PDB file of C-alpha atoms in Angstrom:
ATOM      1  CA  MET A  11     -35.670  65.925   9.410  1.00  0.00           C
ATOM      2  CA  ASP A  12     -38.390  64.380   7.295  1.00  0.00           C
ATOM      3  CA  SER A  13     -42.091  65.301   7.295  1.00  0.00           C
ATOM      4  CA  ASN A  14     -42.865  62.827  10.096  1.00  0.00           C
ATOM      5  CA  ASP A  15     -40.223  64.461  12.276  1.00  0.00           C
ATOM      6  CA  TYR A  16     -41.806  67.858  11.683  1.00  0.00           C
ATOM      7  CA  LEU A  17     -45.246  66.490  12.557  1.00  0.00           C
ATOM      8  CA  ARG A  18     -43.903  64.986  15.793  1.00  0.00           C
ATOM      9  CA  LEU A  19     -42.224  68.288  16.611  1.00  0.00           C
ATOM     10  CA  LEU A  20     -45.437  70.198  15.948  1.00  0.00           C
ATOM     11  CA  ALA A  21     -47.410  67.783  18.128  1.00  0.00           C
ATOM     12  CA  ALA A  22     -44.853  68.185  20.912  1.00  0.00           C
ATOM     13  CA  MET A  23     -45.080  71.976  20.666  1.00  0.00           C
ATOM     14  CA  VAL A  24     -48.880  71.876  20.898  1.00  0.00           C
ATOM     15  CA  SER A  25     -48.654  69.506  23.835  1.00  0.00           C
ATOM     16  CA  PHE A  26     -46.134  71.817  25.515  1.00  0.00           C
ATOM     17  CA  GLU A  27     -48.577  74.710  25.320  1.00  0.00           C
ATOM     18  CA  GLN A  28     -51.477  72.618  26.613  1.00  0.00           C
ATOM     19  CA  VAL A  29     -49.764  71.460  29.771  1.00  0.00           C
ATOM     20  CA  LYS A  30     -48.149  74.634  31.045  1.00  0.00           C
ATOM     21  CA  ASP A  31     -50.681  74.620  33.870  1.00  0.00           C
ATOM     22  CA  VAL A  32     -49.786  71.040  34.747  1.00  0.00           C
ATOM     23  CA  MET A  33     -46.124  72.027  34.957  1.00  0.00           C
ATOM     24  CA  LYS A  34     -46.999  74.914  37.247  1.00  0.00           C
ATOM     25  CA  ASP A  35     -49.001  72.581  39.495  1.00  0.00           C
ATOM     26  CA  ILE A  36     -46.174  70.064  39.651  1.00  0.00           C
ATOM     27  CA  MET A  37     -43.645  72.776  40.432  1.00  0.00           C
ATOM     28  CA  SER A  38     -45.953  75.058  42.460  1.00  0.00           C
ATOM     29  CA  ASP A  39     -43.398  75.517  45.207  1.00  0.00           C
ATOM     30  CA  LEU A  40     -41.021  77.252  42.801  1.00  0.00           C
ATOM     31  CA  GLN A  41     -43.142  80.427  42.465  1.00  0.00           C
ATOM     32  CA  GLN A  42     -42.142  80.963  38.839  1.00  0.00           C
ATOM     33  CA  THR A  43     -44.371  82.047  35.996  1.00  0.00           C
ATOM     34  CA  ASN A  44     -42.194  81.332  32.982  1.00  0.00           C
ATOM     35  CA  SER A  45     -42.637  77.758  31.702  1.00  0.00           C
ATOM     36  CA  GLU A  46     -39.038  77.553  30.545  1.00  0.00           C
ATOM     37  CA  LYS A  47     -37.804  78.588  33.994  1.00  0.00           C
ATOM     38  CA  ILE A  48     -40.102  76.047  35.628  1.00  0.00           C
ATOM     39  CA  LEU A  49     -38.785  73.295  33.382  1.00  0.00           C
ATOM     40  CA  LEU A  50     -35.186  74.380  33.960  1.00  0.00           C
ATOM     41  CA  SER A  51     -35.773  74.340  37.722  1.00  0.00           C
ATOM     42  CA  TRP A  52     -37.214  70.841  37.533  1.00  0.00           C
ATOM     43  CA  VAL A  53     -34.224  69.644  35.503  1.00  0.00           C
ATOM     44  CA  ARG A  54     -31.778  71.278  37.924  1.00  0.00           C
ATOM     45  CA  GLN A  55     -33.565  69.655  40.865  1.00  0.00           C
ATOM     46  CA  SER A  56     -33.479  66.284  39.113  1.00  0.00           C
ATOM     47  CA  THR A  57     -29.779  66.501  38.237  1.00  0.00           C
ATOM     48  CA  ARG A  58     -28.551  67.991  41.524  1.00  0.00           C
ATOM     49  CA  PRO A  59     -27.115  64.677  42.855  1.00  0.00           C
ATOM     50  CA  TYR A  60     -24.867  64.305  39.782  1.00  0.00           C
ATOM     51  CA  SER A  61     -21.671  66.289  40.301  1.00  0.00           C
ATOM     52  CA  GLN A  62     -20.719  66.024  36.607  1.00  0.00           C
ATOM     53  CA  VAL A  63     -23.952  67.769  35.549  1.00  0.00           C
ATOM     54  CA  ASN A  64     -24.612  71.503  35.815  1.00  0.00           C
ATOM     55  CA  VAL A  65     -27.639  72.541  33.785  1.00  0.00           C
ATOM     56  CA  LEU A  66     -27.657  76.306  33.272  1.00  0.00           C
ATOM     57  CA  ASN A  67     -29.649  76.563  30.032  1.00  0.00           C
ATOM     58  CA  PHE A  68     -31.316  74.639  27.227  1.00  0.00           C
ATOM     59  CA  THR A  69     -28.322  74.837  24.899  1.00  0.00           C
ATOM     60  CA  THR A  70     -24.731  74.140  25.952  1.00  0.00           C
ATOM     61  CA  SER A  71     -25.675  72.279  29.136  1.00  0.00           C
ATOM     62  CA  TRP A  72     -27.095  69.405  27.092  1.00  0.00           C
ATOM     63  CA  THR A  73     -24.524  68.792  24.353  1.00  0.00           C
ATOM     64  CA  ASP A  74     -22.462  66.216  26.255  1.00  0.00           C
ATOM     65  CA  GLY A  75     -25.484  63.996  26.960  1.00  0.00           C
ATOM     66  CA  LEU A  76     -24.964  63.937  30.713  1.00  0.00           C
ATOM     67  CA  ALA A  77     -28.053  66.017  31.552  1.00  0.00           C
ATOM     68  CA  PHE A  78     -30.439  63.795  29.581  1.00  0.00           C
ATOM     69  CA  ASN A  79     -28.979  60.682  31.198  1.00  0.00           C
ATOM     70  CA  ALA A  80     -28.954  62.211  34.686  1.00  0.00           C
ATOM     71  CA  VAL A  81     -32.670  63.041  34.484  1.00  0.00           C
ATOM     72  CA  LEU A  82     -33.414  59.490  33.368  1.00  0.00           C
ATOM     73  CA  HIS A  83     -31.166  57.917  35.990  1.00  0.00           C
ATOM     74  CA  ARG A  84     -32.517  60.092  38.812  1.00  0.00           C
ATOM     75  CA  HIS A  85     -36.050  58.893  38.193  1.00  0.00           C
ATOM     76  CA  LYS A  86     -35.308  55.393  36.889  1.00  0.00           C
ATOM     77  CA  PRO A  87     -31.942  54.357  38.411  1.00  0.00           C
ATOM     78  CA  ASP A  88     -32.496  50.694  37.590  1.00  0.00           C
ATOM     79  CA  LEU A  89     -32.358  51.344  33.826  1.00  0.00           C
ATOM     80  CA  PHE A  90     -28.581  51.703  33.580  1.00  0.00           C
ATOM     81  CA  SER A  91     -25.284  52.254  35.364  1.00  0.00           C
ATOM     82  CA  TRP A  92     -24.416  55.942  35.763  1.00  0.00           C
ATOM     83  CA  ASP A  93     -20.706  55.100  35.988  1.00  0.00           C
ATOM     84  CA  ARG A  94     -20.871  53.424  32.574  1.00  0.00           C
ATOM     85  CA  VAL A  95     -22.629  56.422  31.000  1.00  0.00           C
ATOM     86  CA  VAL A  96     -20.016  58.870  32.298  1.00  0.00           C
ATOM     87  CA  LYS A  97     -17.323  56.941  30.394  1.00  0.00           C
ATOM     88  CA  MET A  98     -19.145  57.221  27.039  1.00  0.00           C
ATOM     89  CA  SER A  99     -18.478  59.852  24.382  1.00  0.00           C
ATOM     90  CA  PRO A 100     -20.984  62.741  24.146  1.00  0.00           C
ATOM     91  CA  THR A 101     -22.610  61.237  21.043  1.00  0.00           C
ATOM     92  CA  GLU A 102     -22.863  57.816  22.702  1.00  0.00           C
ATOM     93  CA  ARG A 103     -24.408  59.371  25.826  1.00  0.00           C
ATOM     94  CA  LEU A 104     -27.005  61.224  23.762  1.00  0.00           C
ATOM     95  CA  GLU A 105     -27.899  58.098  21.791  1.00  0.00           C
ATOM     96  CA  HIS A 106     -28.088  56.141  25.055  1.00  0.00           C
ATOM     97  CA  ALA A 107     -30.476  58.640  26.672  1.00  0.00           C
ATOM     98  CA  PHE A 108     -32.708  58.951  23.609  1.00  0.00           C
ATOM     99  CA  SER A 109     -32.895  55.164  23.156  1.00  0.00           C
ATOM    100  CA  LYS A 110     -33.716  54.528  26.827  1.00  0.00           C
ATOM    101  CA  ALA A 111     -36.338  57.291  26.840  1.00  0.00           C
ATOM    102  CA  GLN A 112     -37.970  55.841  23.739  1.00  0.00           C
ATOM    103  CA  THR A 113     -37.873  52.224  24.905  1.00  0.00           C
ATOM    104  CA  TYR A 114     -38.920  52.679  28.525  1.00  0.00           C
ATOM    105  CA  LEU A 115     -40.886  55.939  28.538  1.00  0.00           C
ATOM    106  CA  GLY A 116     -42.345  56.079  25.044  1.00  0.00           C
ATOM    107  CA  ILE A 117     -40.671  59.423  24.301  1.00  0.00           C
ATOM    108  CA  GLU A 118     -40.123  59.755  20.558  1.00  0.00           C
ATOM    109  CA  LYS A 119     -36.617  60.536  19.362  1.00  0.00           C
ATOM    110  CA  LEU A 120     -37.127  64.183  18.407  1.00  0.00           C
ATOM    111  CA  LEU A 121     -33.398  64.880  18.447  1.00  0.00           C
ATOM    112  CA  ASP A 122     -30.421  63.508  16.563  1.00  0.00           C
ATOM    113  CA  PRO A 123     -27.298  62.997  18.735  1.00  0.00           C
ATOM    114  CA  GLU A 124     -25.003  64.217  15.962  1.00  0.00           C
ATOM    115  CA  GLY A 125     -27.124  67.328  15.516  1.00  0.00           C
ATOM    116  CA  ILE A 126     -27.029  68.151  19.220  1.00  0.00           C
ATOM    117  CA  VAL A 127     -23.257  67.944  19.325  1.00  0.00           C
ATOM    118  CA  GLN A 128     -22.820  69.998  16.150  1.00  0.00           C
ATOM    119  CA  CYS A 129     -25.662  72.491  16.500  1.00  0.00           C
ATOM    120  CA  LEU A 130     -27.520  73.747  19.533  1.00  0.00           C
ATOM    121  CA  ILE A 131     -31.267  73.541  18.977  1.00  0.00           C
ATOM    122  CA  THR A 132     -32.764  75.290  22.002  1.00  0.00           C
ATOM    123  CA  THR A 133     -36.423  74.723  21.181  1.00  0.00           C
ATOM    124  CA  LEU A 134     -35.958  71.024  20.520  1.00  0.00           C
ATOM    125  CA  ILE A 135     -33.951  70.525  23.705  1.00  0.00           C
ATOM    126  CA  LEU A 136     -36.627  72.381  25.649  1.00  0.00           C
ATOM    127  CA  LEU A 137     -39.377  70.251  24.099  1.00  0.00           C
ATOM    128  CA  TYR A 138     -37.479  67.027  24.680  1.00  0.00           C
ATOM    129  CA  SER A 139     -36.885  67.967  28.315  1.00  0.00           C
ATOM    130  CA  PHE A 140     -40.585  68.684  28.627  1.00  0.00           C
ATOM    131  CA  GLU A 141     -41.380  65.206  27.302  1.00  0.00           C
ATOM    132  CA  TYR A 142     -39.299  63.780  30.166  1.00  0.00           C
ATOM    133  CA  LEU A 143     -41.292  65.825  32.659  1.00  0.00           C
ATOM    134  CA  LYS A 144     -44.604  64.948  31.035  1.00  0.00           C
ATOM    135  CA  SER A 145     -43.875  61.237  31.065  1.00  0.00           C
ATOM    136  CA  SER A 146     -45.947  59.564  33.750  1.00  0.00           C
ATOM    137  CA  ALA A 147     -42.791  57.965  35.121  1.00  0.00           C
ATOM    138  CA  PHE A 148     -41.687  61.395  36.319  1.00  0.00           C
ATOM    139  CA  LEU A 149     -44.914  62.580  37.923  1.00  0.00           C
ATOM    140  CA  PHE A 150     -43.827  61.216  41.274  1.00  0.00           C
ATOM    141  CA  PRO A 151     -41.896  63.345  43.782  1.00  0.00           C
ATOM    142  CA  LEU A 152     -38.150  62.950  44.002  1.00  0.00           C
ATOM    143  CA  SER A 153     -37.076  60.744  46.864  1.00  0.00           C
TER     144      SER A 153
END
């Protein structure tokens, strides 16, 4: 990571703290007080239709790239073919999700696909997931 990456990470962390209340409002029916649990519940709700995806945490559940792509596909199914993504390697799936999120949602690439596969970075995965939630494209109820 270079200095710009650290600045983006710091900005994301500050943003994460500032919108905890927004997350609670969005997920008010969940009756949870912990922001991480609220975010995990939102991700689990978003990925429920995808049998290949079982998000249990913000570490190992994300390394194969399926969770990131499932969240994107659930809310923006016209962006790509889910069947094509499933056939990709974990690194390809991660790169695919990060590229689509940057191009179509304006979410900066805070994570490196190689780094995710080799090393679990819980805080970064949590922050990146939060960016998905925060994106205006995801502020609409699931259909």
